Coordinates of C-alpha atoms in Angstrom, one line a residue:
X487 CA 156.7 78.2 144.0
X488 CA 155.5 77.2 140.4
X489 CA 157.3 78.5 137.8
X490 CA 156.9 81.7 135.8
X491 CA 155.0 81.2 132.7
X492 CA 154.3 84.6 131.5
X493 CA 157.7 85.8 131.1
X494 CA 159.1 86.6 127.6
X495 CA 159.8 83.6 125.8
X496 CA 162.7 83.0 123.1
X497 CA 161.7 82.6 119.5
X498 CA 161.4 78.7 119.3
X499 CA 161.1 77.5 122.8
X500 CA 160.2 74.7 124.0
X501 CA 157.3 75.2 126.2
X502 CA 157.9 75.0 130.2
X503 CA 155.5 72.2 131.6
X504 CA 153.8 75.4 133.5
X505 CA 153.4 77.1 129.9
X506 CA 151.4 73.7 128.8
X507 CA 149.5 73.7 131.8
X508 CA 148.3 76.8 132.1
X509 CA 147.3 76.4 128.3
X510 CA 145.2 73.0 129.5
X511 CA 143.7 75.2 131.9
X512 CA 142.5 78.0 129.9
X513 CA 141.1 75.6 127.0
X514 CA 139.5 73.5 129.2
X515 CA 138.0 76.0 131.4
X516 CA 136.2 77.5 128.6
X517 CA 135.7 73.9 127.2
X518 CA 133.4 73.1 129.7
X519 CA 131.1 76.0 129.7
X520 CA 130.5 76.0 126.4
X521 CA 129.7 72.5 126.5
X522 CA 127.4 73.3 128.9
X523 CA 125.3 75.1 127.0
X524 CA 124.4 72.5 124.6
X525 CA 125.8 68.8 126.8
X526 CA 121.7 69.1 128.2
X527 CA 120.0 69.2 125.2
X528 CA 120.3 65.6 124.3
X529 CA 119.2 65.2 127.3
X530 CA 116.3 66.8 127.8
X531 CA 113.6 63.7 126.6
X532 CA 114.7 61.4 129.5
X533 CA 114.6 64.1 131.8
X534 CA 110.9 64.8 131.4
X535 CA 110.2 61.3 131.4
X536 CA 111.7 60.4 134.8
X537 CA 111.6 63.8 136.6
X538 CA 107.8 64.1 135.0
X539 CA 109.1 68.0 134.0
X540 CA 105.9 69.6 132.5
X541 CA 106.3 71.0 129.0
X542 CA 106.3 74.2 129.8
X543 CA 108.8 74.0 132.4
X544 CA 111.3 71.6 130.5
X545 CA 112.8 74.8 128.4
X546 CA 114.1 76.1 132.0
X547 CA 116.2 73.2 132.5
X548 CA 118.2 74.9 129.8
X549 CA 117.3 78.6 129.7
X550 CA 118.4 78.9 133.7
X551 CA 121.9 78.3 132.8
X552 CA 121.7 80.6 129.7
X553 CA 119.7 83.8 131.9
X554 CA 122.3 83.4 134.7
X555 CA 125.2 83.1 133.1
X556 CA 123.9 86.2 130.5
X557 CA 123.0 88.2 133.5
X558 CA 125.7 88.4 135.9
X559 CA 128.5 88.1 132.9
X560 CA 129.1 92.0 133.4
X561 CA 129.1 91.3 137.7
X562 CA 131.8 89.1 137.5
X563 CA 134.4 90.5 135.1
X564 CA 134.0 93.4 137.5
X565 CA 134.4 91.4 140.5
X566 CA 137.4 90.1 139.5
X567 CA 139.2 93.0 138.4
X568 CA 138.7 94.3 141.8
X569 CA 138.9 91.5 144.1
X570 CA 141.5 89.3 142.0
X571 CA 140.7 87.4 139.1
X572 CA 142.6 83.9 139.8
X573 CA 140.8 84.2 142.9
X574 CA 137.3 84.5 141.2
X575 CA 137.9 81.7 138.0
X576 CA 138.4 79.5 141.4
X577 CA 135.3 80.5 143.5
X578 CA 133.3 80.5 140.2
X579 CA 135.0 76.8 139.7
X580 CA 133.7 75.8 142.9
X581 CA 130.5 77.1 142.2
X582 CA 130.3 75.3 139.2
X583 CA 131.3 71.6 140.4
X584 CA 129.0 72.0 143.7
X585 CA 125.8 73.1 141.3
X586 CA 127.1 70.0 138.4
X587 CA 126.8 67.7 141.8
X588 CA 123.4 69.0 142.2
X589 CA 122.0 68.4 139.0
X590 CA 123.2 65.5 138.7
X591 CA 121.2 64.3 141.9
X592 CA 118.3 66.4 141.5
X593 CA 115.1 65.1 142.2
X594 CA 112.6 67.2 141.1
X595 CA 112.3 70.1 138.4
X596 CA 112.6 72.5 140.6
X597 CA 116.2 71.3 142.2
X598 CA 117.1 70.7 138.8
X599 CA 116.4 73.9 137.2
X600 CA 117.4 75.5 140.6
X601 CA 121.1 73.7 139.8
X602 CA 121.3 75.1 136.1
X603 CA 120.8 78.3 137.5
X604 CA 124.1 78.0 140.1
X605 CA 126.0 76.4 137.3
X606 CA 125.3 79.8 135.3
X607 CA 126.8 82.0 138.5
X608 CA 130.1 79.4 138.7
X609 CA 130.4 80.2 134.9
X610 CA 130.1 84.3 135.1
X611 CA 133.0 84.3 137.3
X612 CA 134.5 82.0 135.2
X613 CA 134.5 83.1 131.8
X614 CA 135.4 86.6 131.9
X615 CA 138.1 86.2 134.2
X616 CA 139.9 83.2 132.5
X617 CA 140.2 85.5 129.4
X618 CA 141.0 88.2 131.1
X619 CA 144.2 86.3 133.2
X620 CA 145.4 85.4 129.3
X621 CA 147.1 88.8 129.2
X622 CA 149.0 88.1 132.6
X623 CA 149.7 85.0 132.1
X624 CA 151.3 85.0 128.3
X625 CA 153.5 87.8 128.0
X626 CA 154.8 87.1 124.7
X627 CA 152.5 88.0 121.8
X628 CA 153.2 84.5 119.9
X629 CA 152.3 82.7 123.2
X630 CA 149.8 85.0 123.8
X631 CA 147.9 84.3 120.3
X632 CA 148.3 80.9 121.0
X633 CA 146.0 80.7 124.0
X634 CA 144.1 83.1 122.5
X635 CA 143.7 80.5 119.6
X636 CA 142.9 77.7 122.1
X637 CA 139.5 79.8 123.9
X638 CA 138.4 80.7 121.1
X639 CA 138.7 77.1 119.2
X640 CA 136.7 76.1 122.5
X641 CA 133.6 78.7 122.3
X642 CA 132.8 76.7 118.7
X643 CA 134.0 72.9 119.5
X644 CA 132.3 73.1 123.1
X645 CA 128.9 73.2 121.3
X646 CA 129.6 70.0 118.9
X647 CA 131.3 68.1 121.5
X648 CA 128.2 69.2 124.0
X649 CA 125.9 67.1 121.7
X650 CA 128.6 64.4 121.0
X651 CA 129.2 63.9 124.4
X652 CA 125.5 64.4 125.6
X653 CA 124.2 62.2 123.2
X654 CA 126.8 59.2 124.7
X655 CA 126.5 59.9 128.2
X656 CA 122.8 59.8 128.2
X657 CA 122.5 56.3 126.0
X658 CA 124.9 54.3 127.7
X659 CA 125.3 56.2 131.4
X660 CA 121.4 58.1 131.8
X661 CA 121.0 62.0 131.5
X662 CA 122.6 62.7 135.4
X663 CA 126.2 61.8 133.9
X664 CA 126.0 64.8 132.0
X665 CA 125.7 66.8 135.0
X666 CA 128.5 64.4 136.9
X667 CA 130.9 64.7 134.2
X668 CA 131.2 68.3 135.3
X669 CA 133.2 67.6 138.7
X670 CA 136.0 65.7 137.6
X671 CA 136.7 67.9 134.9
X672 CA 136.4 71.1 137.4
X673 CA 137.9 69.9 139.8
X674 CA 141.2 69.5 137.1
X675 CA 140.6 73.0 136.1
X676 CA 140.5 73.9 139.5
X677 CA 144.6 72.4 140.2
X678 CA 145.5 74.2 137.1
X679 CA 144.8 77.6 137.9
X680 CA 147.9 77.2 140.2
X681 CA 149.5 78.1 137.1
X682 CA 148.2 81.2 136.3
X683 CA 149.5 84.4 136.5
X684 CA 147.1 87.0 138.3
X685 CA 148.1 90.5 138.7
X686 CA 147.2 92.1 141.9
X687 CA 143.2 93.2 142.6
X688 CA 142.9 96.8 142.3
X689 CA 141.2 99.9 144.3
X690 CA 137.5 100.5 144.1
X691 CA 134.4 99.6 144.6
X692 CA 131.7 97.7 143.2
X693 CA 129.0 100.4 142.8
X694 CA 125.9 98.5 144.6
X695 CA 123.5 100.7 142.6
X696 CA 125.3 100.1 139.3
X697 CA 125.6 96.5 140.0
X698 CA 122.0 96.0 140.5
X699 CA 120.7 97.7 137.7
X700 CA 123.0 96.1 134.8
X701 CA 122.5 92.8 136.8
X702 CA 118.3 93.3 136.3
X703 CA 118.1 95.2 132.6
X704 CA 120.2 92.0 131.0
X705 CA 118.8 89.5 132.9
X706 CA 115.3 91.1 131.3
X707 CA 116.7 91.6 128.3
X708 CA 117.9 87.8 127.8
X709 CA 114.8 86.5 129.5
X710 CA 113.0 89.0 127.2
X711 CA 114.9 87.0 124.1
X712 CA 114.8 83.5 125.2
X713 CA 110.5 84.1 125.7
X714 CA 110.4 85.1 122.3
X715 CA 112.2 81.7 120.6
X716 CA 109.6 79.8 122.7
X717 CA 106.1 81.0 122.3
X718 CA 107.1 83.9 119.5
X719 CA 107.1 87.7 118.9
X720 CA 103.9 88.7 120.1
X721 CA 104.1 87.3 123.4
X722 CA 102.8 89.8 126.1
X723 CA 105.2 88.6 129.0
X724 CA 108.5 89.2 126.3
X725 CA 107.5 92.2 125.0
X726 CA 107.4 93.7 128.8
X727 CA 110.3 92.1 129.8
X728 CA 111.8 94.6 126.5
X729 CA 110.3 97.5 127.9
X730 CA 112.1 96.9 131.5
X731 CA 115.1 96.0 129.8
X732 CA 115.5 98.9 128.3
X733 CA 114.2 101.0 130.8
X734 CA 116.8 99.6 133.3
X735 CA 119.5 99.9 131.0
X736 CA 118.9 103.4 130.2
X737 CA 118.9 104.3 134.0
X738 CA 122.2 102.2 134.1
X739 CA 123.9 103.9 131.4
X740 CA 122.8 107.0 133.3
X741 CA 124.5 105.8 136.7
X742 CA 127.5 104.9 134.9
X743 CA 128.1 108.1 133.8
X744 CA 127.8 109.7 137.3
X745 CA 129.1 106.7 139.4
X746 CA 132.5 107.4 141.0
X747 CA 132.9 103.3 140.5
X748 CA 131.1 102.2 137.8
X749 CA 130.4 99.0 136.8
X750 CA 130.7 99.0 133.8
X751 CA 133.7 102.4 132.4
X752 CA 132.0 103.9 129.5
X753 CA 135.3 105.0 128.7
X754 CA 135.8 101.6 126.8
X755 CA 133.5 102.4 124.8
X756 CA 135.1 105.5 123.6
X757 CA 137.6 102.7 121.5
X758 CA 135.7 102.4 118.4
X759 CA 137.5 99.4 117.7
X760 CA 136.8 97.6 121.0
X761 CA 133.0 99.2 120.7
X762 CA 132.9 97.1 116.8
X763 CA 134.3 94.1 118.1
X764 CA 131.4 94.0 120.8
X765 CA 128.9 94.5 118.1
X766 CA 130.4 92.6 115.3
X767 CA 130.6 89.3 117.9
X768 CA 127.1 89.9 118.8
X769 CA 126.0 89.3 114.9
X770 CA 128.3 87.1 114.8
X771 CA 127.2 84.7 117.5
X772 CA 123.4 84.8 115.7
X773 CA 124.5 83.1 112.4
X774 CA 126.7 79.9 113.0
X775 CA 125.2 78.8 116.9
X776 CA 121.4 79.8 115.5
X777 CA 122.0 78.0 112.3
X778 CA 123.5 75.0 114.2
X779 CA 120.5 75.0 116.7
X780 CA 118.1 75.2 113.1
X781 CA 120.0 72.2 111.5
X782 CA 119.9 69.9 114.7
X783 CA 116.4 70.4 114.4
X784 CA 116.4 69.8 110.5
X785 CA 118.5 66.4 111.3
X786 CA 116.7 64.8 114.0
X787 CA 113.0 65.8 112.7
X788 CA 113.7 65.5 109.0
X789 CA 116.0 63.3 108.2
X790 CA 115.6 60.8 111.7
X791 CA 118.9 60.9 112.6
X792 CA 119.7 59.6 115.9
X793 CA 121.2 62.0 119.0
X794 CA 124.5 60.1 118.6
X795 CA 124.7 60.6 114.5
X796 CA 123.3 63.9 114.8
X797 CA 126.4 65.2 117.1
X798 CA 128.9 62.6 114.8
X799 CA 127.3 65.0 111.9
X800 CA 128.8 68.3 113.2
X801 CA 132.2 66.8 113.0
X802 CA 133.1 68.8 109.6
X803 CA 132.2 72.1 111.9
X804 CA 134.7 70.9 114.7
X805 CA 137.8 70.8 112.1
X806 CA 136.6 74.3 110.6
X807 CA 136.7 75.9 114.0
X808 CA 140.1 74.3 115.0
X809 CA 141.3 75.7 111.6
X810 CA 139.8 79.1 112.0
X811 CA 141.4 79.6 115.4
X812 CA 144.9 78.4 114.2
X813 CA 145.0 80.4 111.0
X814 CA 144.0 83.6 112.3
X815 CA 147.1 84.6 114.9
X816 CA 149.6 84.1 111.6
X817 CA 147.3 86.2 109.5
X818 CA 146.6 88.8 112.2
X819 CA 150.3 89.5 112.3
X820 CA 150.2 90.2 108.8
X821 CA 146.8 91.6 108.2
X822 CA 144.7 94.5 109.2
X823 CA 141.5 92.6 111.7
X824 CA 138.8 94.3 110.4
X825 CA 139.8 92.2 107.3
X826 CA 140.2 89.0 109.1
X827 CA 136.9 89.3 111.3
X828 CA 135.3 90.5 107.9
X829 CA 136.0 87.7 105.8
X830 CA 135.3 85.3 108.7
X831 CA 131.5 86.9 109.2
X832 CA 131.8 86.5 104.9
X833 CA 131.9 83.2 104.6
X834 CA 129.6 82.0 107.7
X835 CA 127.1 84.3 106.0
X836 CA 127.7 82.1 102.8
X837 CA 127.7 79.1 104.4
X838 CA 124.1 80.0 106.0
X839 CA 123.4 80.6 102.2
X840 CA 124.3 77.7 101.5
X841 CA 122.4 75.8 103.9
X842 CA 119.5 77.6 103.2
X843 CA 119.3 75.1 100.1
X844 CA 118.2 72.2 102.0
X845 CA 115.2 70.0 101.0
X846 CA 114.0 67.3 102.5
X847 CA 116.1 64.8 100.6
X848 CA 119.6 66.7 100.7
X849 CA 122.8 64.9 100.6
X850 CA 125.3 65.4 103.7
X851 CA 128.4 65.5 101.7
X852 CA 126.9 68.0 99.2
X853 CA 124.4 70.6 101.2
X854 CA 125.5 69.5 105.0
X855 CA 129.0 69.1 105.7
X856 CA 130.9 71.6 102.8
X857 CA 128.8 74.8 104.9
X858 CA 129.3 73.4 108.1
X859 CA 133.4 73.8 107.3
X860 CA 132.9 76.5 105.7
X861 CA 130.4 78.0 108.6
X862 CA 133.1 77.3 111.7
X863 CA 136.5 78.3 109.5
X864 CA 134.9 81.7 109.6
X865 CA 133.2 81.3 113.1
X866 CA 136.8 80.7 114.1
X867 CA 138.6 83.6 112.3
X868 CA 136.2 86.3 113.6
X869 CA 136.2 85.0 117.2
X870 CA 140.2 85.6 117.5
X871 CA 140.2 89.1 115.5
X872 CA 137.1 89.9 118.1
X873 CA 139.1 88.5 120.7
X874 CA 142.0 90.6 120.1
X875 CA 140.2 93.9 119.1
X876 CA 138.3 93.9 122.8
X877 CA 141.3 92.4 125.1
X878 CA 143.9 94.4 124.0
X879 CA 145.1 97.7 124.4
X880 CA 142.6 97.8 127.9
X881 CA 144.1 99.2 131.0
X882 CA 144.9 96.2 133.4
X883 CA 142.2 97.2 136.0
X884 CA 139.6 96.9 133.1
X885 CA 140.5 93.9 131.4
X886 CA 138.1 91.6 133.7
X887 CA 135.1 93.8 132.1
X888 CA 135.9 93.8 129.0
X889 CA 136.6 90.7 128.6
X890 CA 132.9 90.1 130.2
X891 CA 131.1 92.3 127.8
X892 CA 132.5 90.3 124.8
X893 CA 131.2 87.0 126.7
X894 CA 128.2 88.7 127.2
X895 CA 127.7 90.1 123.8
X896 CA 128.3 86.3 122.7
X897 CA 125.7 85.1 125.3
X898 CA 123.3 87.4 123.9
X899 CA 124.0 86.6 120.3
X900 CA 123.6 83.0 121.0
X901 CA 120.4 83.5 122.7
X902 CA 119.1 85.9 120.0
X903 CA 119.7 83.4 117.1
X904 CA 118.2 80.7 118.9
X905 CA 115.2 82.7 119.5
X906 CA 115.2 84.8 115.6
X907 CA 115.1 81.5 113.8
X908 CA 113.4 79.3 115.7
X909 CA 110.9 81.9 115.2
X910 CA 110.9 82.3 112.0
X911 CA 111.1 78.9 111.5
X912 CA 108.1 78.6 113.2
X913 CA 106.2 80.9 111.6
X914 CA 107.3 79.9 107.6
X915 CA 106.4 76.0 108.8
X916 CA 102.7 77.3 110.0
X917 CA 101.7 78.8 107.0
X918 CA 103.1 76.6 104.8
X919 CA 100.7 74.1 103.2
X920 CA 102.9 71.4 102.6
X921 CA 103.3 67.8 104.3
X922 CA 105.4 68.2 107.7
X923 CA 108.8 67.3 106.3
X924 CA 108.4 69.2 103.6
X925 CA 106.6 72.6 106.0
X926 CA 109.6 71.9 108.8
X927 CA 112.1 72.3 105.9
X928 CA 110.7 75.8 104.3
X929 CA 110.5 77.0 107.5
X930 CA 114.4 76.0 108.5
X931 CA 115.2 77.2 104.8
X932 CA 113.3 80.4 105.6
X933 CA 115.1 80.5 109.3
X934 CA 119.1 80.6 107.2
X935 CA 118.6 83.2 105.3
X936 CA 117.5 85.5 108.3
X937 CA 121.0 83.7 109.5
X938 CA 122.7 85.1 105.9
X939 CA 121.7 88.5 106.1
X940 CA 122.7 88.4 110.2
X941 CA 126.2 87.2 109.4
X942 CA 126.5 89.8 106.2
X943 CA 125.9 92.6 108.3
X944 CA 128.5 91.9 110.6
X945 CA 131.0 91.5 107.8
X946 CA 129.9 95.3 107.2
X947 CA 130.3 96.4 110.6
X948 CA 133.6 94.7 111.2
X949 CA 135.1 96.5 108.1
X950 CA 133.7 99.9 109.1
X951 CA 134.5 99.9 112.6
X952 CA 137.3 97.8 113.5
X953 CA 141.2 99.5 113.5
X954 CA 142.8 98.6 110.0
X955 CA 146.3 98.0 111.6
X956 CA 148.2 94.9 113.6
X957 CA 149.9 96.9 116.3
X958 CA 151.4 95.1 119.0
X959 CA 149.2 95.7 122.3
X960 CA 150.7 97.0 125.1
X961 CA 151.2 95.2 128.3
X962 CA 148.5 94.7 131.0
X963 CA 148.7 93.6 134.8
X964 CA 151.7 93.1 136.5
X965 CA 154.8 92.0 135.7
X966 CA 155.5 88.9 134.6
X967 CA 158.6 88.2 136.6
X968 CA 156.2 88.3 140.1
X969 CA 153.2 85.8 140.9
X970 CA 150.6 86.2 143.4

């Protein structure tokens, strides 16, 4: 039997070899699906070229992954607080190694694409569950923080390393190594969740009704969002896509309110701090993955820098999110997290101001690197008081859910910024009536400011909503002296 690792822990410690496992676990886990977001960008010019991907279908290779996972985020933190949630982090694993495997040897667009979208099922399972298990698995606040600390240092790292590493594998190995490099890595993941700690699955149903509906209204509304960052604001097909979105939701909300087992309890929302921590990480996603999106752009089209030097520049945003996510447990013991997640929205929303002062001849040391610090130290604070504010305090046979809508309001803050700047972007650079470099670079310019007011009104809305104390949370799922 492995050994317990959620049990109370003496002050000082030293970590059980479970304890460091199951942290591997948890990092890594969300590591990789992060990275997976961004590991195909790189990527994506030697795809079309050998796979002869038309234009107009080359977006899907990434937007399958993003509508999937966006979509059926909500599904599977339900499905795993009824049917067991170590159980589910290891279907969705499976999932997620068999659909890498795919990709990786896919032979036409179609396949390809086809794959992305699998990979974005294995990752609903994962994600909401893996955060979700933290409770059960760390029963001591301090060790709790800790992994706490760890996911969320991976939501911001996993992007910069997903270029990094995309960037390598597809110069020296080709583009299907970033596909293959999935499996090992899963398959690790996958022996490690021996380790963790799942409480029993609970009574209920799923609520087949319920299901489909907030399955359909977000996968419109994401496919709604990801139309409009490709061909703009007025497209036709986007702006029906809204319309069903919102049509579906409404009827959702509806059922929910009815439904003997919902899919969603609308009695989390009735927690105005977990309800300001879901909107306050949904503004927060926009500024620092829309602005990095913007400034890849900005470096590669601009300023020629290669796919390799372009993920070696986002270094400086790396260290700010690894220091973000380590200093905010030791403040949150100390200070309220509205303040925490407020100041961390603060000074991404300067950073993006301060990155809205590029030209086409800025320095990296001066306009570049200082914001991109600055950008991820607050990225990082935010994501733990956020983490925190919606994980804790939640009844055990709710905690799959809630973790999911916090993933979800991430997906679809990501996917929002993408599509709001590249947008604007777009539309600054077409009426400008300078040179390219210099219209590309009023248009990214234009695109960070949108990025500055984003992040300054969810620096508002976590100071207004979220509690103004640092209680300890009560305990969730079972015991930890029993594993299952």
């Amino acid at each position: 039997m492995p050994e317990v690792v959620g049990a109370e822990a003496d002050e000082g410690a030293k970590p059980s070899p479970a304890l460091v496992a199951s942290l591997f676990t948890i990092a890594t886990a969300q590591l990789m699906l992060v990275l997976d977001d961004s590991v195909v960008n790189v990527a994506l010019p030697s795809i079309q070229r050998e796979l002869h991907v038309s234009p107009v279908h080359l977006s899907w290779v990434v937007n399958a992954y993003i509508l999937a996972f966006g979509a059926l985020l909500m599904l599977g933190g339900r499905i795993g607080d009824l049917w067991g949630r170590r159980r589910t982090v290891q279907v969705g694993l499976i999932v997620f190694v068999v659909a890498s495997l795919a990709g990786g040897l896919g032979q036409t667009a179609g396949m390809l694409i086809g794959a992305r979208g699998l990979q974005g099922l294995g990752a609903a399972l994962i994600a909401p569950n893996v955060l979700a298990l933290i409770t059960t698995t760390f029963a001591e606040r301090k060790l709790r923080d800790t992994a706490l600390s760890l996911y969320g240092a991976m939501s911001g790292l996993g992007i910069v390393i997903g270029l990094l590493v995309g960037g390598v594998l597809t110069g020296t190995l080709g583009w299907r190594w970033v596909f293959f490099v999935n499996v090992p890595i899963g398959l690790l993941v996958l022996l490690g969740t021996r380790t963790l700690i799942a409480p029993q699955p609970h009574r209920g149903q799923l609520g087949t009704i319920g299901a489909v509906l907030g399955t359909a209204g977000t996968f419109a509304l994401v496919f709604a969002i990801t139309r409009f960052g490709e061909d703009g604001f007025t497209d036709s097909v986007a702006l029906i896509a809204v319309v069903v979105a919102i049509v579906v939701l409404a009827g959702f909300v509806r059922t929910q309110a009815r439904s003997r087992n919902p899919l969603i309890p609308l009695s989390l929302f009735r927690d105005r701090n977990r309800t300001g921590a879901y909107l306050t990480m949904l503004l927060l996603a926009v500024g620092p993955m829309g602005s990095l999106y913007v400034l890849t752009l900005y470096l590669q089209r601009v300023r020629d820098y290669s796919p390799i030097m372009t993920g070696l520049a986002w270094l400086p945003f790396a260290v700010g999110i690894i220091l973000g996510a380590g200093l905010a447990p030791k403040l949150l013991l100390a200070v309220a997290p509205r303040l925490v997640a407020g100041v961390g929205a603060l000074l991404s929303a300067l950073a993006a101001l301060w990155f809205s002062t590029i030209t086409t001849t800025s320095g990296y040391w001066t306009h570049l690197a200082p914001p991109m610090l600055v950008s991820a130290l607050g990225f990082g604070l935010g994501v733990m008081a956020l983490t925190q504010a919606a994980v804790y305090h939640v009844d055990s046979d709710k905690a799959g859910i809630a973790s999911a809508l916090l993933n979800s309001a991430q997906q679809i803050g990501v996917a929002l910024g993408i599509a709001v700047l590249a947008g604007v972007a777009a539309t600054i650079t077409s009426h400008s009536s300078e040179a390219e470099p210099a219209a590309l670079t009023d248009g990214y310019s234009g695109a960070l400011l949108v990025a500055f007011a984003m992040l300054l009104t969810a620096a508002v809305v976590a100071v207004l909503f979220l509690r103004g104390n640092t209680q300890e949370p009560k305990p969730t799922g079972r015991s930890a002296d029993a594993l299952h």
